[in-house]
XYZ file of C-alpha atoms in Angstrom:
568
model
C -36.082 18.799 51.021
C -37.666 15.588 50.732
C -41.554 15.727 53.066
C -40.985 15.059 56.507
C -37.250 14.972 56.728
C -35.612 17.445 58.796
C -32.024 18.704 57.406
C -29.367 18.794 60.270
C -28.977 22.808 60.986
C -24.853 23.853 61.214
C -25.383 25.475 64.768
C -23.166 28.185 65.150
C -23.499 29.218 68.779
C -23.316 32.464 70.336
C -20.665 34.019 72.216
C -20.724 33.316 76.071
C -23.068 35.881 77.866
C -21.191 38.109 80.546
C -22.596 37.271 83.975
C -22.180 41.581 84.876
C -24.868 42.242 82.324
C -26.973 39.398 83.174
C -27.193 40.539 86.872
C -27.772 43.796 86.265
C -30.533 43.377 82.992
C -32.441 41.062 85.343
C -32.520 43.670 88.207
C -34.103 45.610 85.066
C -36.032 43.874 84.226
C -36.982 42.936 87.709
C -37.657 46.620 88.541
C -40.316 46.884 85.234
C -42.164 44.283 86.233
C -42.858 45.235 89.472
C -43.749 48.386 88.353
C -46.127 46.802 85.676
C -48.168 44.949 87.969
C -48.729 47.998 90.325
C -49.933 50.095 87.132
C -52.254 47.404 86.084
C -54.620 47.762 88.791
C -53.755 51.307 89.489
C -53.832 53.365 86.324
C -56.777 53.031 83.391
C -55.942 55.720 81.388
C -55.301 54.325 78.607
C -55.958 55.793 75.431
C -58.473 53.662 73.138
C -57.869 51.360 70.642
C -60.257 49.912 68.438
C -59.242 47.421 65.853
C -60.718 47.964 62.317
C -62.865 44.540 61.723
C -60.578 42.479 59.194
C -62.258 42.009 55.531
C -62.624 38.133 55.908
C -64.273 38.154 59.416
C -67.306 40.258 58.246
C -68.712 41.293 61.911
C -65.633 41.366 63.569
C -64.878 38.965 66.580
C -66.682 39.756 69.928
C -65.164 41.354 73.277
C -62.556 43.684 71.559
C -61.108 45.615 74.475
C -59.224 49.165 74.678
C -55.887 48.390 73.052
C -53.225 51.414 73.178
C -51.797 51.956 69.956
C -47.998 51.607 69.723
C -47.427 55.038 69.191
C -49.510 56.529 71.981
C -48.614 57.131 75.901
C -47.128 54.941 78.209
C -48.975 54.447 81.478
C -46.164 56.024 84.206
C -45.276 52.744 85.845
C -44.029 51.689 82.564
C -42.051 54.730 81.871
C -40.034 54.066 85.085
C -39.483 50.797 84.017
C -38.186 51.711 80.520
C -36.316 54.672 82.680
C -34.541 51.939 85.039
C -33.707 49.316 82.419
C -32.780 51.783 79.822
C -30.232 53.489 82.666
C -28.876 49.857 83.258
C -28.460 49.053 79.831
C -27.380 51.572 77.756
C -24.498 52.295 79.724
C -21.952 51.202 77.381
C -23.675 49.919 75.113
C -26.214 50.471 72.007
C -28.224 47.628 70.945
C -31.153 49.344 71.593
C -30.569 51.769 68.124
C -32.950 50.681 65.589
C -36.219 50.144 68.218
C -38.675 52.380 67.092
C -39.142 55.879 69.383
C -37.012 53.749 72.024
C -33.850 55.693 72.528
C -33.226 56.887 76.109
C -33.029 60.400 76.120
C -34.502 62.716 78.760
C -37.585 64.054 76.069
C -38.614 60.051 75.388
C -38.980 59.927 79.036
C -41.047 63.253 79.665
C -44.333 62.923 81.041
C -46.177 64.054 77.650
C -46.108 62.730 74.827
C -43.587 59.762 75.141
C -44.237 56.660 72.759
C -44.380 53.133 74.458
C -40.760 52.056 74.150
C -40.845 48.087 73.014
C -38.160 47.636 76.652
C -41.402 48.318 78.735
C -43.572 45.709 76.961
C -40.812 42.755 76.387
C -40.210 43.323 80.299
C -44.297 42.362 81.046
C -43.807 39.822 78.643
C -40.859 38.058 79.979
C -42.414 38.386 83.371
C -45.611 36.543 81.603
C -43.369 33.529 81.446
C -43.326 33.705 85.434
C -46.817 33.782 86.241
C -47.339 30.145 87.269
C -51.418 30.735 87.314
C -51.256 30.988 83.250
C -51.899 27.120 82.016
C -54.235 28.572 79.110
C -51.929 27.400 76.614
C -51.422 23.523 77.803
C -55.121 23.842 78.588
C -56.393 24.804 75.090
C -54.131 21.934 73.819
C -55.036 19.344 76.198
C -58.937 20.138 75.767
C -58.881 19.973 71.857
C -56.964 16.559 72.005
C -59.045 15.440 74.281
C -62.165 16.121 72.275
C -60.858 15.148 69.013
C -58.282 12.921 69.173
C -54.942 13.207 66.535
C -55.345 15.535 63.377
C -54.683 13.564 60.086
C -54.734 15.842 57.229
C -57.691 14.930 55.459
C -59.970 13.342 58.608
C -62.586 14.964 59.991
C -61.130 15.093 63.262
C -58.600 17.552 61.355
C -61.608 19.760 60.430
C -63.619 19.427 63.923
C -60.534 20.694 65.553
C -59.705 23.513 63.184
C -63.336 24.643 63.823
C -62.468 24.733 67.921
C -59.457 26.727 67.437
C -61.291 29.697 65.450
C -63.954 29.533 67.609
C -62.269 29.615 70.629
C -60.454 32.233 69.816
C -62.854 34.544 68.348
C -65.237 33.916 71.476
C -62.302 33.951 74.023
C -59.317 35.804 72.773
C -60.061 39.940 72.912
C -58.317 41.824 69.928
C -57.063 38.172 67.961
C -59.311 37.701 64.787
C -59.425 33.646 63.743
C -60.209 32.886 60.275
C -59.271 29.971 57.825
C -57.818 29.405 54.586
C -58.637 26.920 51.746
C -56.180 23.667 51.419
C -57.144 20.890 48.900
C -55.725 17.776 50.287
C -55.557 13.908 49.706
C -56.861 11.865 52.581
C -54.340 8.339 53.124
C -56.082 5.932 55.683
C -54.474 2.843 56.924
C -57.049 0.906 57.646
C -56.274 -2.194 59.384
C -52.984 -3.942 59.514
C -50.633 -6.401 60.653
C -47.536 -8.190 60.713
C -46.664 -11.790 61.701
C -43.078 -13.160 62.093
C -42.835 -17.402 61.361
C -41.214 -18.988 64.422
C -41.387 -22.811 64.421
C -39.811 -22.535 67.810
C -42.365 -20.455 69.037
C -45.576 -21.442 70.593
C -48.307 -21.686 67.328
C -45.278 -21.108 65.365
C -45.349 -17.433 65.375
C -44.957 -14.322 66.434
C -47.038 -11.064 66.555
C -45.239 -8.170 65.925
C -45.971 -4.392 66.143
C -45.913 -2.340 63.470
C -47.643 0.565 61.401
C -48.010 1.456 57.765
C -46.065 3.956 56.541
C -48.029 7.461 55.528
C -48.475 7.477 51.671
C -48.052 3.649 51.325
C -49.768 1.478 48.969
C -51.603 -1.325 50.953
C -51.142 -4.994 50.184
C -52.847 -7.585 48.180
C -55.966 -8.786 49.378
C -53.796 -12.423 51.190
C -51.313 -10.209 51.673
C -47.330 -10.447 51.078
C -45.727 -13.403 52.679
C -42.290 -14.114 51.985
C -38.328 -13.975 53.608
C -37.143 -11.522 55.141
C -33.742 -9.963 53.784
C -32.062 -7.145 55.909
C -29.945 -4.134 54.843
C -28.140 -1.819 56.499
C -27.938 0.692 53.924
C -28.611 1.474 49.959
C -25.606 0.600 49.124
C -25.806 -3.301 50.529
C -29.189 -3.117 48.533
C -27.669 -2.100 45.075
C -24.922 -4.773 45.483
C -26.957 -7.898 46.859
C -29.618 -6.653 43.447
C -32.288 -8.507 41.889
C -30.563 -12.090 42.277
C -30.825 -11.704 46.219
C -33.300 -9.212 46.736
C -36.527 -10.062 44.037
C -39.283 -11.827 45.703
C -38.733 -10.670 49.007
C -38.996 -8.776 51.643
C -36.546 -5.861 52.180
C -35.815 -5.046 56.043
C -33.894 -1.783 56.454
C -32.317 -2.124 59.503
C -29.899 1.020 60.418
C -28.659 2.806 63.672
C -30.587 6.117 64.374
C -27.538 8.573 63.667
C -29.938 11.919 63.458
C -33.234 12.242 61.884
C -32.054 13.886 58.364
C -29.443 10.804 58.404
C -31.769 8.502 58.548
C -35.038 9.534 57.425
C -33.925 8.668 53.841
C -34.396 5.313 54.695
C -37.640 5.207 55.665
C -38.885 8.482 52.550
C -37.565 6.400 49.968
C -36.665 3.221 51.187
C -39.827 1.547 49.374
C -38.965 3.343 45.645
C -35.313 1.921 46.059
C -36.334 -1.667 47.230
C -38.841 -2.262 43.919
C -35.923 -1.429 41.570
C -34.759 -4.839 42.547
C -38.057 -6.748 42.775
C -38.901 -6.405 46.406
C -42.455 -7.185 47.568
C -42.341 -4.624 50.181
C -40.155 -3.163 52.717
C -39.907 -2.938 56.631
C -38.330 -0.173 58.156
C -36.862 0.250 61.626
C -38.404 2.958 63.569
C -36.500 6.258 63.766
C -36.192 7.109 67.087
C -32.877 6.950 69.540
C -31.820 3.304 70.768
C -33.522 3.978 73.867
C -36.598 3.956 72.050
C -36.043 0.201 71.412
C -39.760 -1.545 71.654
C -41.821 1.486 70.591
C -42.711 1.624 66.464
C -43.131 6.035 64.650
C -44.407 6.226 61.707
C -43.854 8.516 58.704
C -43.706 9.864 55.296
C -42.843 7.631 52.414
C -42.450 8.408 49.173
C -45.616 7.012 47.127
C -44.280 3.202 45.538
C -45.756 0.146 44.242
C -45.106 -2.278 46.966
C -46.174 -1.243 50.485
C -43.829 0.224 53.182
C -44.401 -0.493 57.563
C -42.586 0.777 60.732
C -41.529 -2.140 62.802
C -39.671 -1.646 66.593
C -35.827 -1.598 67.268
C -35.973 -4.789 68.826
C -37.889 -6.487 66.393
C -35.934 -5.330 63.772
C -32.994 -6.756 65.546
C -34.985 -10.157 66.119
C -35.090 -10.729 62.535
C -31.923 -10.066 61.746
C -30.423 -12.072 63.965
C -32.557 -14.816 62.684
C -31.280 -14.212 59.511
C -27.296 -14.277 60.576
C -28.063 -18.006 62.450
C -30.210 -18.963 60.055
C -26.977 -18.506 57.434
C -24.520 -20.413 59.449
C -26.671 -23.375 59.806
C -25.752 -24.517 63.457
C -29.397 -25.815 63.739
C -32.577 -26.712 62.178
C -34.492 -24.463 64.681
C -32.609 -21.477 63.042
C -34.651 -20.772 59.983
C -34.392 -17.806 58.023
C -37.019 -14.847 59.227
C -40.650 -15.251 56.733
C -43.260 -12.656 57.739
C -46.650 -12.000 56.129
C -47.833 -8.164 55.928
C -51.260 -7.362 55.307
C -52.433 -3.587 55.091
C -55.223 -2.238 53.761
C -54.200 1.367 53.009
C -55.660 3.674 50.574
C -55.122 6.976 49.263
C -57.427 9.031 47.499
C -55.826 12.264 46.509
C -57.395 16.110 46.205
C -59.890 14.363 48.411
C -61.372 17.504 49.760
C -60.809 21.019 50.571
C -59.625 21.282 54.581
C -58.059 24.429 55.649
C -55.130 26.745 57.407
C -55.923 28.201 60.631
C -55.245 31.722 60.926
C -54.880 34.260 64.086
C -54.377 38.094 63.529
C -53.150 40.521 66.126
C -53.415 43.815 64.235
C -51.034 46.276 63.577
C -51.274 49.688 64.860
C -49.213 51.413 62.861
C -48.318 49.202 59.766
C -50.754 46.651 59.582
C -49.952 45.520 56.349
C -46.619 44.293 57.494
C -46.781 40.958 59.186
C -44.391 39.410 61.133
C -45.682 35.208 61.150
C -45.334 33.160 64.121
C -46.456 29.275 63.349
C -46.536 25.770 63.762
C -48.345 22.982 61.446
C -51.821 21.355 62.845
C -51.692 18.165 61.234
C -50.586 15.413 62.932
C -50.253 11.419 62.006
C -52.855 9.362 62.956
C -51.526 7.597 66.011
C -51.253 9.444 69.641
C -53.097 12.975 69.063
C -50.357 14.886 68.299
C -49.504 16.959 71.264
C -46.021 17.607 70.543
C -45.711 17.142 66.806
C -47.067 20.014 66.521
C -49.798 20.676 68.647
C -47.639 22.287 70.827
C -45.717 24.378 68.414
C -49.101 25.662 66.850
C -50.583 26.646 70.450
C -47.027 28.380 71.331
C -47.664 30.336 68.505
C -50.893 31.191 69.371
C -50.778 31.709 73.217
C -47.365 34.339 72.352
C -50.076 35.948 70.296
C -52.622 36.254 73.215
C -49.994 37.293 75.599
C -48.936 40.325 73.720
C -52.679 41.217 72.905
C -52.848 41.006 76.807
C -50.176 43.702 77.489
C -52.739 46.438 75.902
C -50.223 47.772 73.595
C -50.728 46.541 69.935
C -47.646 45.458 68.580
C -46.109 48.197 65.528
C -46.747 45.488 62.425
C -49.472 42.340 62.593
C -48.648 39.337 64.289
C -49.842 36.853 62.048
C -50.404 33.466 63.729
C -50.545 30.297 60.738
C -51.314 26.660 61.808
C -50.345 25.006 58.678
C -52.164 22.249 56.955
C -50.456 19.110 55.655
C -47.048 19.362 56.734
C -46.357 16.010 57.236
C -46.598 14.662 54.169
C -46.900 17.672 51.042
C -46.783 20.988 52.744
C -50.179 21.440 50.819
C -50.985 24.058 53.316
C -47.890 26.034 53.148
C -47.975 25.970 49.186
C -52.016 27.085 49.623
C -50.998 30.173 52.053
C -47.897 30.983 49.512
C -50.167 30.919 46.460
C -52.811 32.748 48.320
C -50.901 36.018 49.321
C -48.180 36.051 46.452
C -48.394 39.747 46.038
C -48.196 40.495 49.877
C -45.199 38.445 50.889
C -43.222 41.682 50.086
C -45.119 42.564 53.391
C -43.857 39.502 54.996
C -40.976 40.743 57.549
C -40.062 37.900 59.878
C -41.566 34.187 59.860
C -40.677 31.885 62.189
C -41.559 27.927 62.639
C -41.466 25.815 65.513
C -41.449 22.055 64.803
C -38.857 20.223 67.224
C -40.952 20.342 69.922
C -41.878 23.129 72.741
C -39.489 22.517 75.907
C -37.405 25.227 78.210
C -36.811 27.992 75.428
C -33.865 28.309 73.931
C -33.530 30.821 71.070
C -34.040 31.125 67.757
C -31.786 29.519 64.854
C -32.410 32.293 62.170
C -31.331 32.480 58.532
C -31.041 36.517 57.513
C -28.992 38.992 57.157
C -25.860 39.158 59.373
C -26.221 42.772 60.447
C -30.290 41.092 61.423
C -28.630 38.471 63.334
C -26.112 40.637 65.296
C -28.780 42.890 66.520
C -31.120 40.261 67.542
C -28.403 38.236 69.261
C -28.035 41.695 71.064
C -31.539 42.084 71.722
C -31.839 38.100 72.916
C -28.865 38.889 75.464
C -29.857 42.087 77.119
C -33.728 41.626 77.477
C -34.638 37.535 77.108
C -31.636 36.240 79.554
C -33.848 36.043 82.561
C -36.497 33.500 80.686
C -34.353 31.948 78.551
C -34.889 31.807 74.571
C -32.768 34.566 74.028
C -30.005 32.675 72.349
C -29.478 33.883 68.378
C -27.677 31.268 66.407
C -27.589 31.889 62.326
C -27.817 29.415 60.440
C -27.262 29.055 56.244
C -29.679 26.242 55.343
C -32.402 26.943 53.176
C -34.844 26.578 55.435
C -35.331 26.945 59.173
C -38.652 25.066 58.794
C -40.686 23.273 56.469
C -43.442 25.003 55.965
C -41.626 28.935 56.257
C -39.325 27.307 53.620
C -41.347 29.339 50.343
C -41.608 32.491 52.177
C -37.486 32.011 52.992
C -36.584 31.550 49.168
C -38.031 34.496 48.286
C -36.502 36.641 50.487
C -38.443 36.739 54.166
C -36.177 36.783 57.141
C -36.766 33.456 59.312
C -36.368 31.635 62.078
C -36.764 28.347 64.216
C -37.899 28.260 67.419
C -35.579 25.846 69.366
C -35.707 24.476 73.118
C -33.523 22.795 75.425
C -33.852 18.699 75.463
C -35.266 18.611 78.941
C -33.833 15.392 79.990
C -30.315 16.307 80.072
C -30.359 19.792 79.386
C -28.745 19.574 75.850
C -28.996 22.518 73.699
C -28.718 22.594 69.677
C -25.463 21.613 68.563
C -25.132 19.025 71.090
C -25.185 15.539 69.783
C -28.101 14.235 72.034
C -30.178 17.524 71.734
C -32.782 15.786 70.003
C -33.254 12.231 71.434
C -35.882 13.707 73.693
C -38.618 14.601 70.882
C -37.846 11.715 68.451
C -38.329 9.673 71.604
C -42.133 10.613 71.088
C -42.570 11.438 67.331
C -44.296 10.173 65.256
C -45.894 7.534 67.794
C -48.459 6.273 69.759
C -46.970 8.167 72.631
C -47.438 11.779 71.533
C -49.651 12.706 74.019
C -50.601 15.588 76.541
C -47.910 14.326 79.078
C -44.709 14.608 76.525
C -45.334 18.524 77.263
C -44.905 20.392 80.433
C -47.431 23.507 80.696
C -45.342 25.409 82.423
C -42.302 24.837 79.725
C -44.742 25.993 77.297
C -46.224 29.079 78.803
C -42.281 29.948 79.049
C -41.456 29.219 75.276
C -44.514 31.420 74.210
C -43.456 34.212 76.539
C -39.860 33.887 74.725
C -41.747 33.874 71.055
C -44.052 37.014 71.981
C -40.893 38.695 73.373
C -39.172 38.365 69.883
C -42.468 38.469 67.742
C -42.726 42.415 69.762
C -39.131 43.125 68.917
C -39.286 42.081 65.931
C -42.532 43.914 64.832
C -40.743 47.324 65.706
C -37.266 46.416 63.801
């Protein structure tokens, strides 16, 4: 898969949900809860838990508090609420075999002895998603933006904000250790830039327009390039005009926005294509829905010789409709579109070693297994990169510091990874791949989010069938009430980008999907993802594309599946 461009996923949706079992798991559920919140400030005998110190953080991270291993006693409000929802549920059905010490019989449920069934801790989790007073998440997110701004891979912003996270964490987060991990990385700036559009009809004769450099591009000359403008609507058109039409000037690719993987071909290798023929550089027209139409995203582009800019929908349209008048020759004040581009981009590659972020929650009783929640921290260099993929990095790690919350260590580590260099190489996911080689045997589950963090949804996961029936089971008995419990399979490669080594060789994995919260859309819907390209990629990623209550819901979802999934 070509950096930065997103494969459309075949969504294969689940069944229908029966409304009788969603009535009477959420009275279960319902009944847990309660129950939990009672204990909490009732009962403190818990057994104690002390985490070994991990090998790479040397003194171990302050405020460690008692954490009940997985395998020791339930406190007795949560037995009744395993007791109640178990009752519910497992009449008539048994999607609970394969949970770990959870089957419902009357000695799990004695007094002595019993093991913390995985029902009583996804029940406080999915309540977690209620608890309106819990911002911590959007707070964390909108504090680190604040302070540093977007996180190009390669800028020291990048590094200034990878140094909050594992801070914060360590000096905030009891029983979560924060760490990093080597990355060598190039470092592309765009310095300054601009475009200007030759109007003789225009006052001064011209027109400014908006646009931005494409990530990866080669700048200009010095005087930059100024010649016509000649638009295409597709490679094709480009191969047949050739070198006779196209040499000399300037390509425009001007195309409808049909889906990101559709489209982002144009704008990944839209450059290499155009210099076949003797372009001097190429414009691209933003991908984002038609909505979208005056805003310019940048992107990815596949390293050429002549540079390669972003310009809006509308502008885009301007020119070409320049260019069609311009061809019939009703008037002299129709001339054909001439711009002149000047950038001033420049690339300097292995530029310096940045790093992965890393959050443990250990395992209590295989902590060698790791189930890997994540979301990359780079960002591009315009907006700060709230949503793309600020927000799917922090989901991972507030689901991480919700289950570390509960008090019960979850049965295998949850790993949290905010990945390095997505955008562009996946530097960061080859570094963590190459790293821990011989340990991705121990690799269970890994799951990506990276289409932005809205209502939950579910998870589109590409494993075993007999893996997805049972967690489509699990989804639609205990996650119903929150949302995010939907299981949809899916047989691309890759449910991510940066999951997408630890996939081929074997790893279960998921994506972490949400409803499009302007119209409610859900994946396979053709409009499911207007909503985040809206934002992507642009000056407009920022704090307000995300709702911190949609967030705290999505990362009770994940930690409900990253505590199932830890006891599979």
């Amino acid at each position: 898969m070509m950096p930065d461009e997103k494969k459309p996923i075949p969504w294969g949706l689940p069944p229908l949900r029966s409304e009788v079992l969603e009535r009477q798991a959420a009275a279960a559920v319902h009944s847990s809860s309660e129950t939990n919140e009672k204990a909490q400030t009732a009962d403190t005998g818990v057994p104690e838990y002390y985490p070994e110190p991990m090998d790479h953080y040397t003194n171990g991270p302050p405020g460690y508090k008692s954490l009940a291993p997985h395998s020791e006693t339930l406190k007795t409000s949560h037995r009744v609420g395993i007791f109640l929802a178990g009752a519910t549920l497992l009449g008539g059905t048994a999607f609970l075999v394969g949970f770990s010490g959870c089957l419902m019989d009357r000695d799990s449920m004695s007094m002595e002895g019993a093991r913390p069934c995985v029902m009583g801790v996804v029940g406080e989790l999915v309540q977690a998603g209620s608890n309106t007073s819990n911002t911590v998440a959007w707070d964390r997110l909108a504090e680190m933006t604040d302070l540093y701004g977007h996180r190009m891979t390669g800028s020291e912003a990048y590094d200034h904000s990878a140094e909050w996270v594992v801070r914060t964490a360590n000096e905030q987060d009891a029983n979560l250790t924060a760490y990093t991990e080597p990355v060598w990385v190039d470092e592309w700036k765009r310095g300054s830039e601009s475009l200007r559009l030759f109007a003789p009809s225009r006052p001064g004769g011209q027109v400014q327009l908006q646009m931005l450099g494409l990530g990866n591009s080669v700048g200009t000359p010095p005087n930059g390039v100024d010649a016509p403008v000649i638009p295409v609507h597709s490679f094709e058109e480009l191969r047949q005009l050739g070198n006779a039409t196209i040499a000399g000037n300037v390509v425009l690719y001007n195309f409808p926005f049909t889906g990101y993987g559709e489209t982002a071909r144009m704008r990944s290798q839209g450059a290499r294509e155009a210099e076949k023929y003797g372009a001097q550089a190429v414009l691209v027209r933003t991908l984002a829905p038609d909505t979208s139409f005056h805003s310019v995203h940048t992107g990815s582009s596949a390293r050429a010789t002549i540079p390669a800019a972003a310009i809006s929908l509308s502008d885009a349209n301007l020119i070409e409709r320049m260019y069609e008048r311009a061809k019939v020759g009703a008037s002299l004040d129709h001339v054909f579109p001439r711009v002149k581009l000047v950038m001033n981009a420049q690339l300097r590659e292995n530029a310096k070693q940045s790093a992965n972020v890393i959050i443990d929650l250990k395992g209590s009783e295989l902590p060698n297994e790791i189930v890997l929640l994540s979301g990359h921290f780079d960002s591009w260099d315009v907006g700060v990169g709230a949503m793309d993929d600020g927000a799917g990095a922090f989901l991972a790690w507030e689901a991480a510091r919700m289950i570390a919350r509960t008090g019960y260590a979850p049965r295998r580590t949850i790993r949290v990874v905010m990945w390095n260099n997505e955008e562009t190489q996946q530097r960061g996911a080859r570094a963590y791949f190459e790293k821990h080689k011989a340990e991705i045997k121990d690799h269970k589950f890994a799951v990506e989010s990276d289409i932005g963090v809205f209502e939950p949804w579910g998870l589109a996961v590409a494993a075993d069938k007999n893996v997805v029936q049972r967690m489509r089971a699990f989804g639609k008995h205990l996650l119903h009430s929150l949302g995010g419990g939907n299981i949809t399979s899916t047989d691309v490669e890759s449910p991510g980008e940066d999951i997408a080594l630890l996939c081929k060789s074997g790893v279960p994995c998921a994506g972490f999907l949400s409803v499009n919260p302007e119209n409610n859309a859900v994946p396979g819907d053709p409009h499911w993802e207007d909503h985040y390209f809206r934002y992507h990629h642009a000056n407009s990623d920022r704090m307000e594309v995300i709702d911190k209550h949609q967030l705290r819901r999505s990362a009770a979802s994940l930690a409900a599946w990253a505590y199932i999934i830890a006891d599979l």
